[in-house]
Amino acid sequence: MRNRLTMLLLAFALFIVPSNAYASVNAWNDAEPAFITGLTILSVITLILFIYLMIRDNG
């Protein structure tokens, strides 16, 4: 499980870091679409994981 999570995070890093080089400092309008998409996917996965762990740990 840990190895899969490491590979998933590595894939996200390889996906986000190069596109981050094209993003402006203060302008989301100029940001690379892959950067925004990567952050959105990561945020949704984090939210779902958080909710799942909170429900699972409740009872």
Short mmCIF file of C-alpha atoms in Angstrom, two decimals:
data_model
loop_
_atom_site.label_atom_id
_atom_site.label_comp_id
_atom_site.label_asym_id
_atom_site.label_seq_id
_atom_site.Cartn_x
_atom_site.Cartn_y
_atom_site.Cartn_z
CA MET A 1 0.00 0.00 0.00
CA ARG A 2 2.76 2.40 0.91
CA ASN A 3 4.59 1.70 -2.35
CA ARG A 4 1.46 2.49 -4.39
CA LEU A 5 0.91 5.73 -2.50
CA THR A 6 4.54 6.69 -3.09
CA MET A 7 4.18 6.02 -6.81
CA LEU A 8 0.95 8.02 -6.96
CA LEU A 9 2.52 11.01 -5.21
CA LEU A 10 5.57 10.74 -7.46
CA ALA A 11 3.31 10.78 -10.53
CA PHE A 12 1.54 13.89 -9.22
CA ALA A 13 4.89 15.56 -8.53
CA LEU A 14 6.11 14.83 -12.04
CA PHE A 15 2.80 16.13 -13.39
CA ILE A 16 2.65 19.33 -11.34
CA VAL A 17 6.27 20.52 -11.00
CA PRO A 18 7.04 21.04 -14.73
CA SER A 19 3.75 22.84 -15.29
CA ASN A 20 4.43 25.03 -12.26
CA ALA A 21 7.38 26.55 -14.10
CA TYR A 22 4.98 28.12 -16.60
CA ALA A 23 2.66 29.61 -13.97
CA SER A 24 2.92 33.28 -13.15
CA VAL A 25 3.57 34.33 -9.58
CA ASN A 26 0.29 36.15 -8.95
CA ALA A 27 -1.88 35.39 -11.97
CA TRP A 28 -4.00 32.24 -12.01
CA ASN A 29 -5.22 33.28 -15.45
CA ASP A 30 -1.76 32.58 -16.83
CA ALA A 31 -1.31 29.29 -14.98
CA GLU A 32 -0.78 26.12 -16.93
CA PRO A 33 -4.04 24.14 -17.08
CA ALA A 34 -2.20 20.98 -16.03
CA PHE A 35 -1.10 22.71 -12.82
CA ILE A 36 -4.65 23.72 -11.89
CA THR A 37 -6.00 20.30 -12.86
CA GLY A 38 -3.35 18.54 -10.77
CA LEU A 39 -4.09 20.67 -7.73
CA THR A 40 -7.83 20.12 -8.14
CA ILE A 41 -7.46 16.34 -8.38
CA LEU A 42 -5.13 16.27 -5.38
CA SER A 43 -7.56 18.40 -3.35
CA VAL A 44 -10.55 16.20 -4.18
CA ILE A 45 -8.64 13.01 -3.32
CA THR A 46 -7.48 14.54 -0.04
CA LEU A 47 -11.03 15.58 0.90
CA ILE A 48 -12.49 12.17 0.08
CA LEU A 49 -9.72 10.40 2.01
CA PHE A 50 -10.24 12.69 5.01
CA ILE A 51 -14.01 12.09 5.07
CA TYR A 52 -13.54 8.33 4.65
CA LEU A 53 -11.01 8.14 7.48
CA MET A 54 -13.22 10.21 9.78
CA ILE A 55 -16.26 8.00 9.11
CA ARG A 56 -14.24 4.80 9.48
CA ASP A 57 -12.65 5.95 12.74
CA ASN A 58 -15.97 6.98 14.28
CA GLY A 59 -17.34 3.66 15.28
#
